[in-house]
Each structure stands twice: as C-alpha cells, then as structure tokens.
Coordinates of C-alpha atoms and ligand atoms in Angstrom, one line a residue:
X1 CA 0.0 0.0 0.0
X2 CA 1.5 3.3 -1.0
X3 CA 1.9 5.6 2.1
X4 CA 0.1 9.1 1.7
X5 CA 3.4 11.8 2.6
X6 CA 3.3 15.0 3.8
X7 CA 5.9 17.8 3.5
X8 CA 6.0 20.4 6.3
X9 CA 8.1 23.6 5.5
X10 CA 8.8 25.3 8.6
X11 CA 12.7 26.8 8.2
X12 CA 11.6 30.3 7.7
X13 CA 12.7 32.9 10.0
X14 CA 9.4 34.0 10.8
X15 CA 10.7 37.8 10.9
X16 CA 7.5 39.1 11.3
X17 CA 6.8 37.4 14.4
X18 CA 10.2 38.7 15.9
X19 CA 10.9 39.3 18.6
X20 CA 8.9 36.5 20.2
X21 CA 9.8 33.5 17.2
X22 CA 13.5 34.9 18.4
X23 CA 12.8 32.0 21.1
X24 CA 10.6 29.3 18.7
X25 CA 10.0 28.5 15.4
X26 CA 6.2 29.7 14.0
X27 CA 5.5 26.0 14.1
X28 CA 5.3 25.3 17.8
X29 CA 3.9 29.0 18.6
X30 CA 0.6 27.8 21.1
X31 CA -2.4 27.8 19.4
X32 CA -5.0 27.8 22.5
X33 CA -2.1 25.8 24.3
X34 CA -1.3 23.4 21.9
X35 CA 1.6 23.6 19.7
X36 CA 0.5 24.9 15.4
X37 CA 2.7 21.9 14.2
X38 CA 0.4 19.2 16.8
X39 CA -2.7 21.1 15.0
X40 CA -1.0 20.3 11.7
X41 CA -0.5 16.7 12.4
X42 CA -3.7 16.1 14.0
X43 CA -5.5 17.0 10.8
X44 CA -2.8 15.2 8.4
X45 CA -3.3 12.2 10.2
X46 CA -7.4 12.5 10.2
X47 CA -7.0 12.6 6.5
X48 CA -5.0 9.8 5.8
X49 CA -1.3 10.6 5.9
X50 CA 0.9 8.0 7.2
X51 CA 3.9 9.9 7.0
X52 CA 5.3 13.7 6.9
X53 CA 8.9 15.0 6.7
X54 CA 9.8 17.9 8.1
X55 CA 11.7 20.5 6.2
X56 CA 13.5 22.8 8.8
X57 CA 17.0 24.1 9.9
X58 CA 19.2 22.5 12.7
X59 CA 17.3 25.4 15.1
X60 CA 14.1 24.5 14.3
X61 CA 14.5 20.4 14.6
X62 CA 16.2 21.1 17.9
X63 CA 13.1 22.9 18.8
X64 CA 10.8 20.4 17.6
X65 CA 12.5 17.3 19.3
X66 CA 12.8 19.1 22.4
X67 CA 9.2 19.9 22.5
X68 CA 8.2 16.6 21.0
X69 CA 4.5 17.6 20.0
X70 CA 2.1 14.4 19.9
X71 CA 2.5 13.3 16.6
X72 CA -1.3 11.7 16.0
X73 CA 0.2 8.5 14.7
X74 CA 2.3 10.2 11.8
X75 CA 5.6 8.5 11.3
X76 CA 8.3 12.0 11.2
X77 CA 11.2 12.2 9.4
X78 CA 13.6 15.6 9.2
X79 CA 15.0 17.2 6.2
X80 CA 17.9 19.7 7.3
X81 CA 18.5 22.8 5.6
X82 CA 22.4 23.4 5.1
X83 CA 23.7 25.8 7.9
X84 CA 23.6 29.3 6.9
X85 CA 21.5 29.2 3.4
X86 CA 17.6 28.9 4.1
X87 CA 16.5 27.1 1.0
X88 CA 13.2 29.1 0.0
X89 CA 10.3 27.1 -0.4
X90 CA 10.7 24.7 -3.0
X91 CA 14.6 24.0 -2.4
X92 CA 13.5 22.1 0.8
X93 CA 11.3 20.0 -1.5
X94 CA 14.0 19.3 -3.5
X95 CA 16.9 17.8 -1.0
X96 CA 14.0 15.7 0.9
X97 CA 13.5 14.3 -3.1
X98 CA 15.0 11.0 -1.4
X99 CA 13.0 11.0 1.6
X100 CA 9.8 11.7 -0.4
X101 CA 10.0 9.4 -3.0
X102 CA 8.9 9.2 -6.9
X103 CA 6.3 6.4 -6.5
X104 CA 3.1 8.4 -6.0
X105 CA 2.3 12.7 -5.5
X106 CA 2.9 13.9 -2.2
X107 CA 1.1 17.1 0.1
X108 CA 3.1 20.1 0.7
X109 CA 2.2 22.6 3.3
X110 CA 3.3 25.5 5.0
X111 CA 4.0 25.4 8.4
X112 CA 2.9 28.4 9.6
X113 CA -1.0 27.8 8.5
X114 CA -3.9 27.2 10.6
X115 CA -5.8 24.9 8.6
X116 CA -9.2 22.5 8.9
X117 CA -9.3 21.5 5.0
X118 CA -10.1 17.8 3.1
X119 CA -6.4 17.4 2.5
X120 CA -7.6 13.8 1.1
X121 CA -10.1 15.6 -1.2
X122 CA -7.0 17.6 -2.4
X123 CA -5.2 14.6 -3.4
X124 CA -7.8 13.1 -4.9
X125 CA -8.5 16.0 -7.5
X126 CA -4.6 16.0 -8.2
X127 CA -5.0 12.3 -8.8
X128 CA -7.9 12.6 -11.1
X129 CA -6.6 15.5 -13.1
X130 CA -3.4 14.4 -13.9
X131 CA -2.0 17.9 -13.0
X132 CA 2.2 18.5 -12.1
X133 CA 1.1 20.4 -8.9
X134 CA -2.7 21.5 -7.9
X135 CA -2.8 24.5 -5.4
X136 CA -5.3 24.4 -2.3
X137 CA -6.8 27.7 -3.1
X138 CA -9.1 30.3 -0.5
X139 CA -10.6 33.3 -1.0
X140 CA -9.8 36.4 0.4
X141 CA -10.1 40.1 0.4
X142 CA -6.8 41.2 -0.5
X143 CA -4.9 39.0 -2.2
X144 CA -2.0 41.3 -2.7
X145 CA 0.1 39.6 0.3
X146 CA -0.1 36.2 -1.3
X147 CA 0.3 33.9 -4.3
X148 CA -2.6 34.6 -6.6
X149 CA -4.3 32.4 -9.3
X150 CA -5.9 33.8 -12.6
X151 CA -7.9 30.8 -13.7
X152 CA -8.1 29.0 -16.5
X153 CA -10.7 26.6 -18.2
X154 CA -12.1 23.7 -15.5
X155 CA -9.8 24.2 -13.1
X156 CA -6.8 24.7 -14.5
X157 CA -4.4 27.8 -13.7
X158 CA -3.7 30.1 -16.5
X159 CA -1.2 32.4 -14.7
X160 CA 0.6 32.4 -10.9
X161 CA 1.5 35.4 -9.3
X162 CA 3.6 36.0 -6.4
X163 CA 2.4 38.9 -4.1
X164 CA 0.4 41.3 -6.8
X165 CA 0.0 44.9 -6.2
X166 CA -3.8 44.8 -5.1
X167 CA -5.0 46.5 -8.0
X168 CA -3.3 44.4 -10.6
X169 CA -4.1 40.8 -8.5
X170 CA -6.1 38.6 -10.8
X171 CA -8.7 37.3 -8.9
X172 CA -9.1 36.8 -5.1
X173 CA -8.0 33.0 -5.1
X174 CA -4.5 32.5 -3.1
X175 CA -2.6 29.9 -2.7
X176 CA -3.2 28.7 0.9
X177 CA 0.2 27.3 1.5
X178 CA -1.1 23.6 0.8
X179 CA -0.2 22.1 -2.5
X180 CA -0.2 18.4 -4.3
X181 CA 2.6 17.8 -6.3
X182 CA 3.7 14.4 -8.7
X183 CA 7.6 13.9 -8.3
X184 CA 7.6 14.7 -11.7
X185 CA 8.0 18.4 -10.6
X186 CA 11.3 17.1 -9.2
X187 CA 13.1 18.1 -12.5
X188 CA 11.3 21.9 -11.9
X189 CA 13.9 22.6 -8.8
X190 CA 17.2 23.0 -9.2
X191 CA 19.1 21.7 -6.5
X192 CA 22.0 23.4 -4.3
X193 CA 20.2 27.1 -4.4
X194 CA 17.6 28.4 -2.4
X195 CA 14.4 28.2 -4.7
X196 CA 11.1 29.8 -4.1
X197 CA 8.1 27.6 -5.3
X198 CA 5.9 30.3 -5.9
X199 CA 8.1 33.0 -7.8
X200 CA 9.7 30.1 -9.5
X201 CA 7.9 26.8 -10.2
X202 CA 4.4 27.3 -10.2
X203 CA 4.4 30.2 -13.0
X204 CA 6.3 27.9 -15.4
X205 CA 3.4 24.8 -14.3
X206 CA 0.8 27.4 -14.9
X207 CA 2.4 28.4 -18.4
X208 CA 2.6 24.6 -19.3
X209 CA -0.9 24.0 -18.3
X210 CA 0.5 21.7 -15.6
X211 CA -0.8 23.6 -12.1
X212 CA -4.4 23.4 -11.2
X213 CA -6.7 24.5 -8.6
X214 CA -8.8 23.1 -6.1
X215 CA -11.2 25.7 -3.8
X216 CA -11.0 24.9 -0.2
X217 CA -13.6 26.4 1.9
X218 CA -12.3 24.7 5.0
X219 CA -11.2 26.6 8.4
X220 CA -8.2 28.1 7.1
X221 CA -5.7 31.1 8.7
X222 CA -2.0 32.2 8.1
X223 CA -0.7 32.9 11.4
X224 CA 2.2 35.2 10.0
X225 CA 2.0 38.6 12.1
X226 CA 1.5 38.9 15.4
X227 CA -2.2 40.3 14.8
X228 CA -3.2 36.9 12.5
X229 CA -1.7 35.1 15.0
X230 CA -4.0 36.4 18.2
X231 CA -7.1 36.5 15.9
X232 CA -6.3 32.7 15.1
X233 CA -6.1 32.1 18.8
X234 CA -9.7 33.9 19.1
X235 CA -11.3 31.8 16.6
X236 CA -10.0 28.9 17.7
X237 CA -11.0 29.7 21.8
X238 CA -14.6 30.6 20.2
X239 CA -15.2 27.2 18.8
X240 CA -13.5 25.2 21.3
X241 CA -15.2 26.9 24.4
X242 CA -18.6 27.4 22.6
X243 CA -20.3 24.2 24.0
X244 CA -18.4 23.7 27.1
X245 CA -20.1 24.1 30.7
X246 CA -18.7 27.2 32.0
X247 CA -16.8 27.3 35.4
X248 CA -17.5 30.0 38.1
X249 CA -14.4 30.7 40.5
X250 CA -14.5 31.6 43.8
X251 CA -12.5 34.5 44.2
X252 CA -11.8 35.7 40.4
X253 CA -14.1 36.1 37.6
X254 CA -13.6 33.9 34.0
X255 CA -15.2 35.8 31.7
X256 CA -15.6 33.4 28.7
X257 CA -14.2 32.3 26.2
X258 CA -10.9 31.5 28.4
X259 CA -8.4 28.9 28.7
X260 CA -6.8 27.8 31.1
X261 CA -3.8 25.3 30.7
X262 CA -2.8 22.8 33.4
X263 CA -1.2 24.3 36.7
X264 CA -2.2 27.9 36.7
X265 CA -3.2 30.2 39.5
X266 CA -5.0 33.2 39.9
X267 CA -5.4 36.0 43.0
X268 CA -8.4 37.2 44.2
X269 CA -11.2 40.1 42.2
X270 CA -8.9 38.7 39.2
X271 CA -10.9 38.9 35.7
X272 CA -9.6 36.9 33.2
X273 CA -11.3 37.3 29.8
X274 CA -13.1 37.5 27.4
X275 CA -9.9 35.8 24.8
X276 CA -7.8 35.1 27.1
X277 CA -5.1 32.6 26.8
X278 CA -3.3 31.6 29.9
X279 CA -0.5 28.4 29.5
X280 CA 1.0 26.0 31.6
X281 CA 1.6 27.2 35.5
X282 CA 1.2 31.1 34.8
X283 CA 0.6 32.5 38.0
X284 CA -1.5 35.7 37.9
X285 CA -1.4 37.8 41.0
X286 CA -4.3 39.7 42.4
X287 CA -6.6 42.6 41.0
X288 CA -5.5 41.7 37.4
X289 CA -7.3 42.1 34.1
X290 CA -6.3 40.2 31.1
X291 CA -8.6 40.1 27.9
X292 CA -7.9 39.5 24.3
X293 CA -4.4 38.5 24.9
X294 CA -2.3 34.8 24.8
X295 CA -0.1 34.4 27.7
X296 CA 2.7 31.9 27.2
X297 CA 3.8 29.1 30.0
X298 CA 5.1 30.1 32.8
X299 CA 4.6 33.8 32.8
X300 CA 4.8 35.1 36.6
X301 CA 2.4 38.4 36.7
X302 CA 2.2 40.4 39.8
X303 CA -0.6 42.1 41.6
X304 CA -3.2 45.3 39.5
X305 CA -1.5 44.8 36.3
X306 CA -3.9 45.1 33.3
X307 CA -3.5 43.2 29.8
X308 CA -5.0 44.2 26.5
X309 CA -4.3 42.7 23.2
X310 CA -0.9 41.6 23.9
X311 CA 1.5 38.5 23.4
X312 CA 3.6 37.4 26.5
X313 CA 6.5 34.8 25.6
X314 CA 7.6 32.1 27.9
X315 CA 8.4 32.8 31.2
X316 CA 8.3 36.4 31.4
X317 CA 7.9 38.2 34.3
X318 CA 5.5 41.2 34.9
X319 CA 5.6 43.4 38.2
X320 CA 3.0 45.0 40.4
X321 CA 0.6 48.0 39.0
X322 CA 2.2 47.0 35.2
X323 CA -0.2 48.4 32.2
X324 CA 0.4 46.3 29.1
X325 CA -0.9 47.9 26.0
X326 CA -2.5 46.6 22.3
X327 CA -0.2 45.1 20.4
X328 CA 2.4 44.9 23.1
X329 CA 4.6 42.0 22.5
X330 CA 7.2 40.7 25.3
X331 CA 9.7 38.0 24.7
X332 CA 10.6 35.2 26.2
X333 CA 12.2 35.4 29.6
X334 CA 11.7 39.1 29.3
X335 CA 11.2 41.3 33.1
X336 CA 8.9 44.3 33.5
X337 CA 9.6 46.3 36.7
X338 CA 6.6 47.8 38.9
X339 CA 4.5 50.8 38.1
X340 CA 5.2 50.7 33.8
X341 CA 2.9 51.4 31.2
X342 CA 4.2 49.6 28.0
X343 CA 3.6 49.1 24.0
X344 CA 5.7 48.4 21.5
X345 CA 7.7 45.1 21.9
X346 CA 10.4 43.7 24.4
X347 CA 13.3 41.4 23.5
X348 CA 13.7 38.1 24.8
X349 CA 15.1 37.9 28.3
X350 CA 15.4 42.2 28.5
X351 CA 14.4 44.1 31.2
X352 CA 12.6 47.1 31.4
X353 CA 12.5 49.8 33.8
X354 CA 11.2 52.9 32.0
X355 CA 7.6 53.3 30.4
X356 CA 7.7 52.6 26.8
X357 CA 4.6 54.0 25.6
X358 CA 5.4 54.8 21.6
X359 CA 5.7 51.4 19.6
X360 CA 9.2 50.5 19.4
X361 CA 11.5 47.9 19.5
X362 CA 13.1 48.0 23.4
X363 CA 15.9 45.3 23.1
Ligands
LIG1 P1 8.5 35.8 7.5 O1 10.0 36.0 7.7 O2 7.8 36.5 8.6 O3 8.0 36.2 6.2 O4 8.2 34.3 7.7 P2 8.8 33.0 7.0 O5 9.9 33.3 6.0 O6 9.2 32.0 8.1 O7 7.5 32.4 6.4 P3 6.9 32.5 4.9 O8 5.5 32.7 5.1 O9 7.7 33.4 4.1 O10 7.2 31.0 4.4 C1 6.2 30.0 4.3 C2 6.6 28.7 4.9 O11 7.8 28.2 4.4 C3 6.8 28.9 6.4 O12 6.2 27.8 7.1 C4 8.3 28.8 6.6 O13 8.8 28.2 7.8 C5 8.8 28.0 5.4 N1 10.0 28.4 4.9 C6 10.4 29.7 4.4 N2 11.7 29.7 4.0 C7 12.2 28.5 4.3 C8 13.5 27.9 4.1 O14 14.4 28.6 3.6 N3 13.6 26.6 4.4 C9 12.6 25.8 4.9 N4 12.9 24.6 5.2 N5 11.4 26.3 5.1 C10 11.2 27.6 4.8

C-alpha cells in the first residue's frame, strides 16, 4: 500500500513574528495551548497521511524534538536545511526528493497555516486531473500579500503570481500554503540554491498548463504577524469553548471564552477574559485584568496589572501595577519592573524599567 506523505516547510525565520519567534520557530507558537505543528498533524493524520517530513534548519528540529509535539500516529522524518542558506520554499522540496519518494504525489504545506481542510479531497483532485502540482486555493479580500491564481478553463491555472499589487491581483484565489505535487515536478527545482516555489515553479506549471486548482472552503488562517496570530487564537478559543459548561471561581471572575492550561493560578477580584489565553503554571497575581491576549507558560504576573491585546513569551515576568498595552509584544524570559505602562515590543530575556509608551522595539 502506498503511504500518503506530507511535506512540512517550517525553516523560515518567521521575521514578522520577531521578537517572540527569536525564542521558537512559527511552528510550535501555542495555538490555544497546543503547539501549530500538533494542530497540523492532527488533521494530516485525520486525512489519511501516514507519514510527513519535516523540512526545517538545525534550530528549528532542535526545537521540535525538544518539545516533542504528539505526533497523532504520523511517522516523522527531518530534512535539514544546510547551515547558513535557508533554502526558500521549493529547495526544501528538493533535498528531501529521497525522503519523499517518486512512487506516488505527495502534500506540501506551510508550516505556519492554521488549517481544517479535506487534505484527502485535495489529493484526490490531483490524482484525477493528472496535474504536475494543484494548489489548495481560499478566498480572500486582498490577495496582494499572497500567491494569486488567474484561472483557466475547468480548473486549470492560467497564470501564478507571487504577491500582486492589489490592483493588478487577478482574482481573489490565493494559494493557501497547501499544495499536491507528482515527483515529476522534481526536475522543476534545481538543487543546491535556495528556490522559491511560488516565484519560480508554479508560474512555469501554470504556463505549461500543468498547475491546477482546487477551492477549499475549509477553516483556514496564516498565522504570520502577530495580529493573525491572536485573531487565530480567538477563533479557535470561540469554537472550542462554545459548548463547554462554564466554570464560576470563587475569588476571580472567568469571563468566557478563556483557557486555562494545566497548573495555573490566579489572585483574588482577578478577571480573566473575554480571549484570554493563559498556558501552563502562569501565575497571575491579584486585581489583574487580562482580555484579548495569549499568555505563554510560565509567565509570573504580579498584583493590579492590566493586559490588552498583547502576546507574552515564555516565562516572562510582569511586576506590580504594570499596564500592558494593544499590540504589546514581550519576549521570552523578558522582566517588566513595577508601576510601567508599555507598548511596543520587548526582546527576549530584557528588562525594562522605564515606560515605553510609543511602539518600538526595546531590546
Ligand atoms: P517571515 O520572515 O515572517 O516572512 O516568515 P517565513 O519566511 O518564516 O515564512 P513564509 O511565510 O515566508 O514561508 C512560508 C513557509 O515556508 C513557512 O512555514 C516557513 O517556515 C517555510 N520556509 C520559508 N523559508 C524556508 C526555508 O528557507 N527553508 C525551509 N525549510 N522552510 C522555509
């Protein structure tokens, strides 16, 4: 029986996520307190994938194996970028070419999507068409930060283009970083160079007639900047806590849709919520509000410190009568003296002892 493979590329710097992916690769960033990449494998495995390589730099597998995320059953192999030249997008395709095999088409996806799609239907259509590669397409908006398809007859794609200017984008279908290809497309990457799928291999597909479409209208979210990334974690919160039975505490007040991970604590007239995200053994002190925000494990927060639409990275430390603003992001390991009022975004393991109330980098 042929096994149903999986590519997973996730050796990108994730740059827009910095400071916090400073300390983790996008991949195992918490979605409601579960690693993306356990997400990922969960619903690779519900469709029928036996096996899925990982394509990632030496950082990123350390990373991985150290955090071991339940794999759901999938058999893992790693394929290692060389150190010091990130490979793009398709060259990581091309050096796991042994790995993957040329004995039937394999799945490709991003590792840094959020996604709840019929992966198996995918395949099939690739199967059936007799297509080189056939893109997982959504619609959105604006298309202009992603891969766009102008479409073709049935469902073939006339034309790919990488990152349009919004008024010249073709259509509103983007690729959503999940993809079929045959091995065949193999001989479409050249090896030893850092290659870029979509500015390089699917426009000469679409100009051969060999790259086709398939519409996915599955759950589906690209957790790239730090915004995506908290509204993910909302969505997510609002359909896992929709039809659960509601808790009332004693001393604090849970205003839903929370979650609470394993081990954590909270002082007294605490109100956590609505969106909040609380990880393994944070301990919250007393009088503090968090809402709309994800707060990593381990995070120590001291008494009357408020929390609004802000990210807070593993084991940082907040002190007493702290005011974190929107879009306030704090790295790892990072330590917020008493009495601040903060935006802007704090370096892993930095401390900070002065307000910082313009958005800015304090590293
Ligand atoms: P930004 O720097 O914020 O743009 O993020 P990124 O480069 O990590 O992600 P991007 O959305 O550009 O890439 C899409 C996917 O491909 C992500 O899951 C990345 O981890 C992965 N990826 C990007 N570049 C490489 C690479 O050089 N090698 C490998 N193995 N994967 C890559």
């Amino acid at each position: 029986m042929t096994r149903l493979k999986a590519v997973i590329l996730a050796g990108g710097f994730a740059t827009r996520l910095r400071p916090l992916s400073c300390a983790r690769p996008k991949t195992l960033f918490p979605i409601v307190n579960k690693p993306l990449l356990e997400w990922i494998f969960q619903g690779l495995s519900d469709n029928g994938v036996n096996e899925a390589i990982l394509a990632v730099n030496a950082l990123t597998q350390f990373h991985i194996k150290q955090q071991h995320p339940r794999k759901h059953g999938l058999k893992l192999k790693f394929s290692i970028d060389p150190p010091k030249t990130p490979l793009g997008t398709a060259g990581p395709i091309k050096k796991a070419e042994k790995l993957i095999g040329h004995d039937a088409p394999f799945i490709v996806l991003n590792g840094d999507i959020f996604a709840y799609l019929n992966y198996k239907e995918l395949f099939d259509t690739h199967v059936k068409s007799g297509a080189l590669a056939t893109i997982a397409l959504c619609k959105v908006d604006d298309p202009s930060r992603y891969g766009v398809a102008e479409m073709g007859k049935g469902n073939c794609i006339k034309r790919f283009i990488e990152k349009p200017p919004r008024d010249k984008a073709p259509s509103n279908l983007i690729n959503a970083g999940v993809y079929v290809l045959s091995p065949k497309v193999f001989d479409y990457i050249p090896s030893g160079r850092p290659v870029s799928v979509e500015r390089e291999v699917f426009p000469i597909l679409a100009e051969e007639g060999k790259l086709f479409g398939h519409f996915v209208n599955g759950l589906w979210m690209d957790i790239g900047k730090p915004e995506e990334y908290l509204e993910t974690n909302r969505i997510i919160l609002d359909s896992l806590t929709k039809n659960i039975k509601q808790k009332k505490a004693k001393n604090f007040e849970l205003n839903y849709p929370v979650a609470l991970d394993t081990g954590v604590s909270i002082g007294e007239k605490s109100v956590i919520g609505p969106y909040a995200i609380l990880g393994k053994n944070v301990k919250v002190g007393k009088n503090v509000q968090i809402n709309n925000s994800v707060i990593f494990a381990d995070v120590t927060i001291d008494d009357c410190v408020s929390i609004d639409g802000a990210i807070i990275g593993e084991a940082a430390k907040i002190g007493k009568n702290v005011k974190i603003c929107c879009d306030c992001i704090i790295a790892d390991h990072a330590k917020v003296r008493d009495n601040l009022e903060l935006s802007g975004k704090v370096c892993p393991g930095k401390e900070v002892s002065e307000n910082v109330l313009k958005p800015k980098v304090h590293c």
